[in-house]
Tab-separated table of C-alpha atoms and ligand atoms in Angstrom:
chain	number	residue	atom	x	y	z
A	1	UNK	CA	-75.487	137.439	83.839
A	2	UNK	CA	-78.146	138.774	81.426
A	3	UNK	CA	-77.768	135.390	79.559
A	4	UNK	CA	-78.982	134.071	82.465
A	5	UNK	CA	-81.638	136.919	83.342
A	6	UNK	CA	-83.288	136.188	79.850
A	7	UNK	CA	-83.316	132.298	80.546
A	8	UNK	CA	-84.895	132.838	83.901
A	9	UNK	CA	-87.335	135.200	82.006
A	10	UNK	CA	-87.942	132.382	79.049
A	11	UNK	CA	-88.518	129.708	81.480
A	12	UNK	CA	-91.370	131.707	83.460
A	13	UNK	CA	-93.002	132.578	80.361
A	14	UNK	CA	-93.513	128.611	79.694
A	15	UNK	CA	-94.627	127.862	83.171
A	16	UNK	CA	-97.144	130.303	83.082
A	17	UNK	CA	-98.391	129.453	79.415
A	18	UNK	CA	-98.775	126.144	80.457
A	19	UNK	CA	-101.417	127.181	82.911
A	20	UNK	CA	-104.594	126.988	81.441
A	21	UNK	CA	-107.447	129.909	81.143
A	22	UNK	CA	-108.794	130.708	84.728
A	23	UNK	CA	-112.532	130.392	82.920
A	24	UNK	CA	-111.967	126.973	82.177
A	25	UNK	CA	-112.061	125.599	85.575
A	26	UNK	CA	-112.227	122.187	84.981
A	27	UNK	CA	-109.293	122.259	82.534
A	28	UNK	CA	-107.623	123.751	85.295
A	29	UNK	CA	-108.460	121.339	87.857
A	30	UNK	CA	-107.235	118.870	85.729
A	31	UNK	CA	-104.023	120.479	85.297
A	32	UNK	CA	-103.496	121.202	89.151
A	33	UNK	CA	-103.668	117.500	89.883
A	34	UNK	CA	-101.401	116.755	87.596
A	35	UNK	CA	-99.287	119.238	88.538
A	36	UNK	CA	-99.046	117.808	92.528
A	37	UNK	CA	-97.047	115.075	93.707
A	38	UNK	CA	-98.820	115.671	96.872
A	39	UNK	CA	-101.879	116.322	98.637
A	40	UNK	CA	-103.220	117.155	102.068
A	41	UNK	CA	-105.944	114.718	102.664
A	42	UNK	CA	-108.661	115.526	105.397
A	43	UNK	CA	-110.448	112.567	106.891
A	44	UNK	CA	-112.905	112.246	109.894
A	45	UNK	CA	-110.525	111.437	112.741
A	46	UNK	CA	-111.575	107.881	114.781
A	47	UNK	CA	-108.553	108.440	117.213
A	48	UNK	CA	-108.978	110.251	120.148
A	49	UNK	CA	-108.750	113.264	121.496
A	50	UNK	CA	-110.039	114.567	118.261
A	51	UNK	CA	-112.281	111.481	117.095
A	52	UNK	CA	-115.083	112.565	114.725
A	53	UNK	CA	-112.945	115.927	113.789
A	54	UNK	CA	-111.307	116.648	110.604
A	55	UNK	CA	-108.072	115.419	110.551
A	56	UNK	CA	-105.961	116.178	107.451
A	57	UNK	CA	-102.452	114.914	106.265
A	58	UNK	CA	-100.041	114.744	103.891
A	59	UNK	CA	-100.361	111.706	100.841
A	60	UNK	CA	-98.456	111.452	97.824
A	61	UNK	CA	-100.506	110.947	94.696
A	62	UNK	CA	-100.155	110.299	91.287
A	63	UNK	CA	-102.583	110.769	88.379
A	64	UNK	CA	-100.154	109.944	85.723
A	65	UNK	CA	-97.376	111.118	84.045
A	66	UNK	CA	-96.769	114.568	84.129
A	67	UNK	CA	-98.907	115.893	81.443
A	68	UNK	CA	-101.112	112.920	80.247
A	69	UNK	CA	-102.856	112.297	83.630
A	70	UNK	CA	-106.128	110.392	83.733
A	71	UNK	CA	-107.806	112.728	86.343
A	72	UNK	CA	-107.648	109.981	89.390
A	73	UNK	CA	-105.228	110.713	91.991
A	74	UNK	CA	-104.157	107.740	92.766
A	75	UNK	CA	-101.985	106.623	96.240
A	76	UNK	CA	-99.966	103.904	98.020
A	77	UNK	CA	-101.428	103.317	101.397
A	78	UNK	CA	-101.311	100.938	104.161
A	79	UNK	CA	-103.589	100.392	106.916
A	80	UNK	CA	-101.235	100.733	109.500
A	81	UNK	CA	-101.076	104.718	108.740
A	82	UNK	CA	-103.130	106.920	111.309
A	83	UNK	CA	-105.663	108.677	108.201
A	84	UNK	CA	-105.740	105.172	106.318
A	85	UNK	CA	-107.565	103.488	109.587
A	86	UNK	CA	-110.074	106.708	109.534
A	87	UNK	CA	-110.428	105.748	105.746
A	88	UNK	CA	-111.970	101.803	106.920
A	89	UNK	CA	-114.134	103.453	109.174
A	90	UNK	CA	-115.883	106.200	106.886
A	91	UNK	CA	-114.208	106.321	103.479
A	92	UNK	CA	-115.284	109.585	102.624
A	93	UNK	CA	-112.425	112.399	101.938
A	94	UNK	CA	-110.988	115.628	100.734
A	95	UNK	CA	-108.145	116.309	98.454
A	96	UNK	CA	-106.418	120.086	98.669
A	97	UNK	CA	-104.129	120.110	95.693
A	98	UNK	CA	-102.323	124.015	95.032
A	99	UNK	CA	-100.247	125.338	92.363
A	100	UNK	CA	-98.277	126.755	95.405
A	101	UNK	CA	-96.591	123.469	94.992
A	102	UNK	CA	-94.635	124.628	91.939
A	103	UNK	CA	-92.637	127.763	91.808
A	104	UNK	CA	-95.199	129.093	90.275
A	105	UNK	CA	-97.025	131.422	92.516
A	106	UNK	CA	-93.651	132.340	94.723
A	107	UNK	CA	-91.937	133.703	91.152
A	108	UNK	CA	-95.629	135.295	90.277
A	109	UNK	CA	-95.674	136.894	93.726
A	110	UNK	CA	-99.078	135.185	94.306
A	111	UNK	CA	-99.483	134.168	97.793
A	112	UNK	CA	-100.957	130.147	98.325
A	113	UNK	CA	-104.121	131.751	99.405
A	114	UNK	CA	-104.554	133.777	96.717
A	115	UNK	CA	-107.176	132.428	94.117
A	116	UNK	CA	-104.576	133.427	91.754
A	117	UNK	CA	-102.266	130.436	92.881
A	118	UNK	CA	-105.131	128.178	91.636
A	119	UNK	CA	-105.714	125.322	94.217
A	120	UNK	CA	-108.322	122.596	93.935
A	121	UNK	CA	-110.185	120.411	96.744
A	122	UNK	CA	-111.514	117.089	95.597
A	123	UNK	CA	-114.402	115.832	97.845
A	124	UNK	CA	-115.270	111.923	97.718
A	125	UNK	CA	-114.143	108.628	99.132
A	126	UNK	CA	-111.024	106.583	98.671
A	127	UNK	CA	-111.484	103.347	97.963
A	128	UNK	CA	-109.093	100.203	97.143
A	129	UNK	CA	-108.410	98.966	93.425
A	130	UNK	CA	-107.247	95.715	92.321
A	131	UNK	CA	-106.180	93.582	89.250
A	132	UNK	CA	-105.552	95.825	85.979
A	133	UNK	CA	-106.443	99.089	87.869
A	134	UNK	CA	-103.695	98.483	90.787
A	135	UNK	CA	-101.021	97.536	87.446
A	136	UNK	CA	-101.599	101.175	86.348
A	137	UNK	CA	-102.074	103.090	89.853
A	138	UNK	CA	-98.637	101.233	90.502
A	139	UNK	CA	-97.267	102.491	87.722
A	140	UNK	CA	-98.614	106.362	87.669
A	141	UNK	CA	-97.510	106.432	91.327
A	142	UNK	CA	-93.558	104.679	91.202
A	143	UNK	CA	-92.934	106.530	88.101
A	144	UNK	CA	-92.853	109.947	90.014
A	145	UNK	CA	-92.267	108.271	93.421
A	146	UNK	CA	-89.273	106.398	93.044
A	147	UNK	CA	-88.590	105.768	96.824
A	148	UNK	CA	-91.862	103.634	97.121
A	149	UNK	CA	-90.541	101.000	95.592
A	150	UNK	CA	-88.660	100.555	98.668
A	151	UNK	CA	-90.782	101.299	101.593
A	152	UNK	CA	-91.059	98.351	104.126
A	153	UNK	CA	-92.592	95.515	102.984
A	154	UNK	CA	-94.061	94.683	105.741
A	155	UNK	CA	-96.464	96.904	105.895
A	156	UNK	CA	-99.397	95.370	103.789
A	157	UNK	CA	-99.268	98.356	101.178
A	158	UNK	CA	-102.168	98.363	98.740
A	159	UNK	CA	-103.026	100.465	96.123
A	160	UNK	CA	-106.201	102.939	96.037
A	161	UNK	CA	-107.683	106.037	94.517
A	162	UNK	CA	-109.847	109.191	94.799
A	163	UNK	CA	-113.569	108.213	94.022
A	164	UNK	CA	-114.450	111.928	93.254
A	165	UNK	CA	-117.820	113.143	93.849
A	166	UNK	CA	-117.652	117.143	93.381
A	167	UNK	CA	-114.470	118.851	92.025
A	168	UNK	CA	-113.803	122.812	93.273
A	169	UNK	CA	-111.761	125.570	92.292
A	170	UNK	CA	-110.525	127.973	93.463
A	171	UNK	CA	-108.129	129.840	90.309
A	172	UNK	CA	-109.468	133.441	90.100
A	173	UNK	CA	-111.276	136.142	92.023
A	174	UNK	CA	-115.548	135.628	92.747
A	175	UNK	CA	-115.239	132.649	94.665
A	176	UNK	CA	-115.118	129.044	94.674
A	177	UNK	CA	-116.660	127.312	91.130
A	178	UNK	CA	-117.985	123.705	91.172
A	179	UNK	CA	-116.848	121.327	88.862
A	180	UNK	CA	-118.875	117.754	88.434
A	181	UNK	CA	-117.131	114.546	88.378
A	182	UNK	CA	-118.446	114.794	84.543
A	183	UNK	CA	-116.994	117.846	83.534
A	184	UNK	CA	-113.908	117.234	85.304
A	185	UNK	CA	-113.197	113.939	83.311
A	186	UNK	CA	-114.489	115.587	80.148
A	187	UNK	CA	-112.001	117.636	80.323
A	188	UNK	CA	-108.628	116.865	78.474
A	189	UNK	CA	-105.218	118.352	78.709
A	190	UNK	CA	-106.810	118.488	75.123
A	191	UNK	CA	-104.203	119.560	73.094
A	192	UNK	CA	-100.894	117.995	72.348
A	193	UNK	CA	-98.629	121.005	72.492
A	194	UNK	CA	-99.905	121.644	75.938
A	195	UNK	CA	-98.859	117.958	77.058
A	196	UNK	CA	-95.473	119.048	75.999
A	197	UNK	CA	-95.607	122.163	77.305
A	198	UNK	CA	-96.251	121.078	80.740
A	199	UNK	CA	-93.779	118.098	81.030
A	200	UNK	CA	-91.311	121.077	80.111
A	201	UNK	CA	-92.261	123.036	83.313
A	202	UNK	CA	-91.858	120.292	85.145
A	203	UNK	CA	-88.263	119.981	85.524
A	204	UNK	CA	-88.664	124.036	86.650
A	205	UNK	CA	-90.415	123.600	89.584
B	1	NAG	C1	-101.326	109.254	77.522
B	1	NAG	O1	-101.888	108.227	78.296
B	1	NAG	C2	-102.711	107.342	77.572
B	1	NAG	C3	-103.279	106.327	78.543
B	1	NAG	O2	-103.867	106.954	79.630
B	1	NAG	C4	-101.891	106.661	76.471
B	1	NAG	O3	-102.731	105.841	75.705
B	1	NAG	C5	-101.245	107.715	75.600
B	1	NAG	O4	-100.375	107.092	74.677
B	1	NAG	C6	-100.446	108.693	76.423
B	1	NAG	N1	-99.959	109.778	75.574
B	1	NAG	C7	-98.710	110.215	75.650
B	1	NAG	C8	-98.378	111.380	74.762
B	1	NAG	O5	-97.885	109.749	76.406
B	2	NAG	C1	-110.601	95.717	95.834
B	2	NAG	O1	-110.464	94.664	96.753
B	2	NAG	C2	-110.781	95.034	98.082
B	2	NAG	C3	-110.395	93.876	98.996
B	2	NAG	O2	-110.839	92.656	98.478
B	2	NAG	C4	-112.273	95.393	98.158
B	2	NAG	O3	-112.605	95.766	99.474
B	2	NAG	C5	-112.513	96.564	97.223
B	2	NAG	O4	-113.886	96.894	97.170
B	2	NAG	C6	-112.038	96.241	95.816
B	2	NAG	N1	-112.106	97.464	95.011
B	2	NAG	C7	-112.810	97.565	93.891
B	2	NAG	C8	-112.789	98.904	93.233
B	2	NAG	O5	-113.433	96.639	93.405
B	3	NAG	C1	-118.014	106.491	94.075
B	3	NAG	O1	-118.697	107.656	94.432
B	3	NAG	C2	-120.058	107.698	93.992
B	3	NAG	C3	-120.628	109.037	94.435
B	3	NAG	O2	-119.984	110.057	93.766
B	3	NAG	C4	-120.822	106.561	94.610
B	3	NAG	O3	-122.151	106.566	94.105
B	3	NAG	C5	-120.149	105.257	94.270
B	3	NAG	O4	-120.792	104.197	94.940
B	3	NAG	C6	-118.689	105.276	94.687
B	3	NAG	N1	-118.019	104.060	94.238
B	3	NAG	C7	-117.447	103.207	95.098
B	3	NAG	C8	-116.852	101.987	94.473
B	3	NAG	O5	-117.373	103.406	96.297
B	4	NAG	C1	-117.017	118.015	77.133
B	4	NAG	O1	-115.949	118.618	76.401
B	4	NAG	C2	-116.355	119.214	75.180
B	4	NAG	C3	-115.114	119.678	74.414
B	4	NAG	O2	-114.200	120.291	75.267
B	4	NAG	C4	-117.327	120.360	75.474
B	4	NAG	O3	-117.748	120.961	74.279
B	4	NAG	C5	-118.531	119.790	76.251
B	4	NAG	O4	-119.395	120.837	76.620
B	4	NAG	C6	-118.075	119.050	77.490
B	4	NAG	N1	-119.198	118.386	78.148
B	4	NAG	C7	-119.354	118.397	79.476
B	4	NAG	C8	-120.516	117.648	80.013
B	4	NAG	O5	-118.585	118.968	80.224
């Protein structure tokens, strides 16, 4: 039992010193996307009762493997799905991506609205990609979604991504920070230990 108590306690330690430094926001949006299978994406509704309202939904995304992502959420979509025919209309989107995804705000007791369960909203469009860019959204997004692979062929899928125009975060107390497109890309999971240290925590959440 208290072999298992000081596992438990060993593992939490690694989650949370896998989280980056609260001050450097765009570190830590980086590491929230990568983090998230999943996002809620909020488009401007064309179907009515509620055309020209927000309208947000659930999208699995993939930025990479877990660890060594590129930044881009990228998704499998298909214009038969209710959001994707708001997205031909008016492209433009949000992202909300949350650490409450992992275990780790439940096992730090931080509730998903909490700034202290760092969550991130990506504001931009979502656009299509093709040829060499499609190869590797296809393969950030079947490596940690298996099951798409299967889904109905029929169905015209096509591969797209996150165009991001302005990065926030929210991952400590004193409000939302901005983040640019720039300074979110600059920033790395820099160093390797960390890369290692994350696709550890992985198999915890
Ligand atoms: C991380 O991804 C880049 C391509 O985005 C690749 O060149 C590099 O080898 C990867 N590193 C690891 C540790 O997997
Ligand atoms: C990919 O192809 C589609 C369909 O031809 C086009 O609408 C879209 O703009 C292309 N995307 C990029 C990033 O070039
Ligand atoms: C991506 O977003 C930027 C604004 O942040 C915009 O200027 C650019 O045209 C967009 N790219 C595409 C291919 O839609
Ligand atoms: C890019 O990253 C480097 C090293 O982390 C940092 O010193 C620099 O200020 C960053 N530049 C921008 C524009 O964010």
């Amino acid at each position: 039992m208290s072999l298992v108590l000081i596992a438990l306690s060993l593992a939490l330690t690694r989650v949370a010193s896998s989280v980056p430094p609260h001050e450097e926001v765009a570190r830590m949006a980086r590491f929230v996307v990568n983090k998230c299978d999943w996002a809620s994406m909020a488009t401007i509704s064309t179907h009515e009762p509620v055309k020209g309202q927000p309208f947000s939904n659930v999208f699995s995304i993939s930025d990479g493997p877990p660890g060594n992502g590129t930044g881009t959420p990228y998704m499998y979509l298909t214009h038969m799905e209710i959001s994707v025919q708001d997205l031909q209309v008016n492209p433009q989107a949000s992202l909300a991506v949350s650490l409450a995804q992992s275990s780790y705000c439940k096992n730090h007791g931080f509730d998903p609205q909490s700034p202290l369960c760092a969550h991130i909203i990506l504001s931009g469009s979502v656009i299509q990609v093709n040829g060499s860019e499609a190869s590797a959204a296809k393969d950030s997004l079947f490596s940690r979604h298996p099951e798409m692979a299967d889904w109905p062929t029929d169905h015209n899928w096509f591969f797209a991504k996150m165009n991001i125009s302005q990065v926030w975060v929210l991952d400590y107390f004193g409000g939302v920070k901005k983040v640019t497109e720039e300074e979110y890309y600059n920033a790395s999971q820099r160093c390797e230990s960390q890369h290692k240290a994350s696709s550890h925590t992985n198999t915890l959440d």
